[in-house]
mmCIF file of C-alpha atoms in Angstrom:
data_model
loop_
_atom_site.group_PDB
_atom_site.id
_atom_site.type_symbol
_atom_site.label_atom_id
_atom_site.label_comp_id
_atom_site.label_asym_id
_atom_site.label_seq_id
_atom_site.Cartn_x
_atom_site.Cartn_y
_atom_site.Cartn_z
ATOM 1 C CA UNK A 1 -22.671 -23.503 -24.092
ATOM 2 C CA UNK A 2 -20.144 -21.323 -22.468
ATOM 3 C CA UNK A 3 -16.673 -22.094 -22.537
ATOM 4 C CA UNK A 4 -14.655 -22.470 -19.040
ATOM 5 C CA UNK A 5 -11.765 -20.184 -18.408
ATOM 6 C CA UNK A 6 -8.548 -21.691 -19.315
ATOM 7 C CA UNK A 7 -6.530 -19.738 -16.818
ATOM 8 C CA UNK A 8 -6.913 -19.027 -12.936
ATOM 9 C CA UNK A 9 -8.556 -15.295 -12.742
ATOM 10 C CA UNK A 10 -7.262 -14.861 -9.168
ATOM 11 C CA UNK A 11 -3.925 -15.774 -10.376
ATOM 12 C CA UNK A 12 -3.584 -13.303 -13.451
ATOM 13 C CA UNK A 13 -5.118 -10.571 -11.179
ATOM 14 C CA UNK A 14 -2.029 -11.018 -8.680
ATOM 15 C CA UNK A 15 0.570 -10.975 -11.612
ATOM 16 C CA UNK A 16 -1.214 -7.972 -12.823
ATOM 17 C CA UNK A 17 -1.008 -6.445 -9.322
ATOM 18 C CA UNK A 18 2.698 -7.181 -9.410
ATOM 19 C CA UNK A 19 3.099 -5.544 -12.908
ATOM 20 C CA UNK A 20 1.088 -2.510 -12.168
ATOM 21 C CA UNK A 21 3.054 -1.995 -8.721
ATOM 22 C CA UNK A 22 6.320 -2.536 -10.647
ATOM 23 C CA UNK A 23 6.004 -0.223 -13.484
ATOM 24 C CA UNK A 24 2.604 2.385 -12.667
ATOM 25 C CA UNK A 25 -0.517 2.144 -14.723
ATOM 26 C CA UNK A 26 0.606 4.608 -17.494
ATOM 27 C CA UNK A 27 3.794 2.709 -18.174
ATOM 28 C CA UNK A 28 1.875 -0.494 -18.329
ATOM 29 C CA UNK A 29 0.690 -1.471 -21.969
ATOM 30 C CA UNK A 30 -1.997 -3.948 -22.502
ATOM 31 C CA UNK A 31 0.778 -5.676 -24.467
ATOM 32 C CA UNK A 32 2.650 -6.050 -21.268
ATOM 33 C CA UNK A 33 -0.425 -7.301 -19.478
ATOM 34 C CA UNK A 34 -0.992 -10.029 -22.007
ATOM 35 C CA UNK A 35 2.620 -10.948 -21.830
ATOM 36 C CA UNK A 36 2.846 -10.992 -17.979
ATOM 37 C CA UNK A 37 -0.586 -12.656 -17.662
ATOM 38 C CA UNK A 38 -0.033 -15.434 -20.332
ATOM 39 C CA UNK A 39 -3.689 -14.841 -21.404
ATOM 40 C CA UNK A 40 -5.302 -13.202 -24.639
ATOM 41 C CA UNK A 41 -6.197 -9.720 -24.654
ATOM 42 C CA UNK A 42 -9.984 -10.408 -25.202
ATOM 43 C CA UNK A 43 -9.807 -12.649 -22.154
ATOM 44 C CA UNK A 44 -8.299 -9.863 -20.096
ATOM 45 C CA UNK A 45 -11.001 -7.676 -21.368
ATOM 46 C CA UNK A 46 -13.692 -10.472 -20.923
ATOM 47 C CA UNK A 47 -12.797 -11.137 -17.198
ATOM 48 C CA UNK A 48 -11.610 -7.914 -16.085
ATOM 49 C CA UNK A 49 -12.685 -5.196 -17.956
ATOM 50 C CA UNK A 50 -10.717 -2.374 -19.117
ATOM 51 C CA UNK A 51 -7.152 -2.064 -18.294
ATOM 52 C CA UNK A 52 -8.360 0.603 -15.630
ATOM 53 C CA UNK A 53 -11.109 -1.571 -14.184
ATOM 54 C CA UNK A 54 -8.042 -4.284 -13.944
ATOM 55 C CA UNK A 55 -5.784 -1.649 -12.075
ATOM 56 C CA UNK A 56 -8.555 -0.676 -9.824
ATOM 57 C CA UNK A 57 -9.092 -4.402 -8.835
ATOM 58 C CA UNK A 58 -5.428 -4.938 -8.393
ATOM 59 C CA UNK A 59 -5.289 -1.989 -6.229
ATOM 60 C CA UNK A 60 -8.108 -3.407 -4.333
ATOM 61 C CA UNK A 61 -6.315 -6.727 -3.780
ATOM 62 C CA UNK A 62 -3.369 -4.802 -2.466
ATOM 63 C CA UNK A 63 -5.375 -2.754 -0.180
ATOM 64 C CA UNK A 64 -6.924 -5.890 1.269
ATOM 65 C CA UNK A 65 -3.750 -7.645 1.719
ATOM 66 C CA UNK A 66 -1.783 -5.022 3.298
ATOM 67 C CA UNK A 67 -4.658 -3.783 5.368
ATOM 68 C CA UNK A 68 -5.277 -7.143 6.932
ATOM 69 C CA UNK A 69 -1.422 -7.436 7.948
ATOM 70 C CA UNK A 70 -1.733 -4.032 9.462
ATOM 71 C CA UNK A 71 -4.897 -5.102 11.463
ATOM 72 C CA UNK A 72 -3.129 -8.236 12.619
ATOM 73 C CA UNK A 73 -0.085 -6.527 13.910
ATOM 74 C CA UNK A 74 -1.717 -3.393 15.552
ATOM 75 C CA UNK A 75 -4.270 -5.063 17.269
ATOM 76 C CA UNK A 76 -2.470 -7.997 19.182
ATOM 77 C CA UNK A 77 -2.978 -7.924 22.990
ATOM 78 C CA UNK A 78 -0.754 -6.535 25.188
ATOM 79 C CA UNK A 79 1.461 -3.323 24.932
ATOM 80 C CA UNK A 80 0.553 -1.317 21.833
ATOM 81 C CA UNK A 81 3.570 1.041 21.319
ATOM 82 C CA UNK A 82 5.860 -1.553 20.084
ATOM 83 C CA UNK A 83 3.712 -2.747 17.531
ATOM 84 C CA UNK A 84 3.415 1.030 16.171
ATOM 85 C CA UNK A 85 7.208 1.448 16.648
ATOM 86 C CA UNK A 86 7.607 -2.133 14.538
ATOM 87 C CA UNK A 87 5.154 -0.805 11.768
ATOM 88 C CA UNK A 88 7.290 2.548 11.426
ATOM 89 C CA UNK A 89 10.447 0.954 11.365
ATOM 90 C CA UNK A 90 9.212 -1.624 8.968
ATOM 91 C CA UNK A 91 8.275 0.917 6.471
ATOM 92 C CA UNK A 92 11.830 2.727 7.105
ATOM 93 C CA UNK A 93 13.944 -0.632 6.619
ATOM 94 C CA UNK A 94 12.995 -2.174 3.483
ATOM 95 C CA UNK A 95 15.335 -3.935 1.087
ATOM 96 C CA UNK A 96 16.514 -2.327 -2.012
ATOM 97 C CA UNK A 97 13.895 -4.057 -4.340
ATOM 98 C CA UNK A 98 11.205 -2.930 -1.960
ATOM 99 C CA UNK A 99 12.099 0.514 -1.797
ATOM 100 C CA UNK A 100 12.360 0.974 -5.528
ATOM 101 C CA UNK A 101 8.898 -0.546 -5.978
ATOM 102 C CA UNK A 102 7.553 1.530 -2.995
ATOM 103 C CA UNK A 103 3.769 1.191 -2.021
ATOM 104 C CA UNK A 104 1.021 0.424 -4.669
ATOM 105 C CA UNK A 105 -1.027 2.975 -2.715
ATOM 106 C CA UNK A 106 1.494 5.638 -2.432
ATOM 107 C CA UNK A 107 2.306 5.054 -6.053
ATOM 108 C CA UNK A 108 -0.938 5.368 -7.035
ATOM 109 C CA UNK A 109 -1.534 8.426 -5.095
ATOM 110 C CA UNK A 110 1.378 10.430 -6.752
ATOM 111 C CA UNK A 111 0.540 8.919 -10.246
ATOM 112 C CA UNK A 112 -3.356 8.870 -10.288
ATOM 113 C CA UNK A 113 -5.315 10.233 -7.717
ATOM 114 C CA UNK A 114 -4.810 13.884 -8.580
ATOM 115 C CA UNK A 115 -6.739 13.480 -11.877
ATOM 116 C CA UNK A 116 -8.453 10.121 -11.235
ATOM 117 C CA UNK A 117 -11.724 10.226 -8.603
ATOM 118 C CA UNK A 118 -11.766 6.360 -8.606
ATOM 119 C CA UNK A 119 -8.504 5.785 -7.613
ATOM 120 C CA UNK A 120 -8.277 8.945 -5.597
ATOM 121 C CA UNK A 121 -11.070 7.651 -3.463
ATOM 122 C CA UNK A 122 -9.384 4.277 -3.219
ATOM 123 C CA UNK A 123 -6.200 6.006 -1.956
ATOM 124 C CA UNK A 124 -8.163 8.149 0.534
ATOM 125 C CA UNK A 125 -9.936 4.913 1.980
ATOM 126 C CA UNK A 126 -6.546 3.247 2.534
ATOM 127 C CA UNK A 127 -5.165 6.022 4.424
ATOM 128 C CA UNK A 128 -8.233 6.585 6.231
ATOM 129 C CA UNK A 129 -8.046 2.610 7.327
ATOM 130 C CA UNK A 130 -4.489 3.007 8.333
ATOM 131 C CA UNK A 131 -5.013 6.143 10.287
ATOM 132 C CA UNK A 132 -7.898 4.329 12.066
ATOM 133 C CA UNK A 133 -5.758 1.448 12.843
ATOM 134 C CA UNK A 134 -2.780 3.721 14.223
ATOM 135 C CA UNK A 135 -5.171 5.741 16.129
ATOM 136 C CA UNK A 136 -6.840 2.733 17.798
ATOM 137 C CA UNK A 137 -3.379 1.245 18.630
ATOM 138 C CA UNK A 138 -2.329 4.782 20.070
ATOM 139 C CA UNK A 139 -5.459 5.144 22.094
ATOM 140 C CA UNK A 140 -4.869 1.675 23.560
ATOM 141 C CA UNK A 141 -1.152 2.716 24.414
ATOM 142 C CA UNK A 142 -2.631 6.047 26.023
ATOM 143 C CA UNK A 143 -5.122 4.224 28.136
ATOM 144 C CA UNK A 144 -1.925 1.719 29.014
ATOM 145 C CA UNK A 145 0.270 4.422 30.233
ATOM 146 C CA UNK A 146 2.544 3.900 27.249
ATOM 147 C CA UNK A 147 2.247 7.385 26.005
ATOM 148 C CA UNK A 148 2.774 10.635 27.779
ATOM 149 C CA UNK A 149 -0.413 12.361 29.240
ATOM 150 C CA UNK A 150 -2.107 14.912 26.766
ATOM 151 C CA UNK A 151 -1.034 13.245 23.623
ATOM 152 C CA UNK A 152 -3.442 13.202 20.947
ATOM 153 C CA UNK A 153 -3.841 9.402 19.586
ATOM 154 C CA UNK A 154 -5.892 10.755 16.383
ATOM 155 C CA UNK A 155 -3.153 13.864 15.549
ATOM 156 C CA UNK A 156 -0.415 11.376 16.183
ATOM 157 C CA UNK A 157 -1.847 8.680 13.854
ATOM 158 C CA UNK A 158 -2.438 11.393 11.159
ATOM 159 C CA UNK A 159 1.215 12.557 11.435
ATOM 160 C CA UNK A 160 2.552 8.946 11.196
ATOM 161 C CA UNK A 161 0.272 8.099 8.216
ATOM 162 C CA UNK A 162 1.733 11.241 6.562
ATOM 163 C CA UNK A 163 5.365 10.043 7.634
ATOM 164 C CA UNK A 164 4.846 6.626 6.303
ATOM 165 C CA UNK A 165 3.743 7.795 2.947
ATOM 166 C CA UNK A 166 6.563 10.292 2.677
ATOM 167 C CA UNK A 167 8.945 7.642 3.480
ATOM 168 C CA UNK A 168 7.662 5.204 0.678
ATOM 169 C CA UNK A 169 8.311 8.247 -1.594
ATOM 170 C CA UNK A 170 11.675 9.247 -0.385
ATOM 171 C CA UNK A 171 12.946 6.013 -0.025
ATOM 172 C CA UNK A 172 12.805 5.383 -3.831
ATOM 173 C CA UNK A 173 15.815 7.693 -4.418
ATOM 174 C CA UNK A 174 19.385 6.627 -4.042
ATOM 175 C CA UNK A 175 20.066 8.119 -0.507
ATOM 176 C CA UNK A 176 16.447 7.543 0.473
ATOM 177 C CA UNK A 177 17.278 4.476 3.042
ATOM 178 C CA UNK A 178 19.085 6.749 5.701
ATOM 179 C CA UNK A 179 16.567 9.518 5.139
ATOM 180 C CA UNK A 180 13.827 7.282 5.842
ATOM 181 C CA UNK A 181 15.382 5.597 8.935
ATOM 182 C CA UNK A 182 16.220 8.889 10.314
ATOM 183 C CA UNK A 183 12.873 10.284 10.156
ATOM 184 C CA UNK A 184 11.272 7.555 11.442
ATOM 185 C CA UNK A 185 13.559 7.507 14.386
ATOM 186 C CA UNK A 186 12.723 11.440 14.567
ATOM 187 C CA UNK A 187 8.730 10.357 14.496
ATOM 188 C CA UNK A 188 8.937 7.780 17.131
ATOM 189 C CA UNK A 189 10.847 10.047 19.610
ATOM 190 C CA UNK A 190 7.595 12.044 19.679
ATOM 191 C CA UNK A 191 6.031 8.849 20.911
ATOM 192 C CA UNK A 192 8.083 9.230 24.335
#
C-alpha cells in the first residue's frame, strides 16, 4: 500500500520558488531545498524529480502567477494606455527587497537561458506572452485614439518588454532605482 505524502506538494513548490527566486539555480543546493521545504531529499526527488525539474516547475508556477496578474491589469475595459503606464511604473517603482530579488524570469534569462534550452524556451514564452498582452493593450489604445497616429503597437510592445527586463536587471544595482524610474518615464513619453 502506498504511503500518503506527509507534506503539501503545492506549499513545497511555492517554498522552492521563493528560494530559487532569492538565490538562483546554481547557488541553491539540494541541502538548501531540504532545509527550506522541510522535507527529505528522497521526497523531493520522488515528488518533483531532479533539482532542475523542480526549478522548471517553480519557473512555470511563477509565470502562471505573474502572467495572470498582467492579463487582468492590461485587459480591463475602458482606456488602455493608463494600464500600460501603470505596468511600466510598477516595474520601476519596487521596494528594496523586490529590486534585489528582481524578476524570476529575468534572473533565469541571465543565469540559465544561454546554455539551457528548456529554460530558454520558458523565458521566451513568458516574454512573448508579455509582448502579446502589451501589443493588444496598445492596439486597443490606438483604436480608442489614445496613441498618436502611426504608432506601431507591436513595435512599442517589443520596446517595452526589453525596457521592463532591463529595468529588472539595472534595478538590482545600488543606483538602479533612479535609473529605472528615469528610463520608464522616457519610454512612457514615447506613448504621447
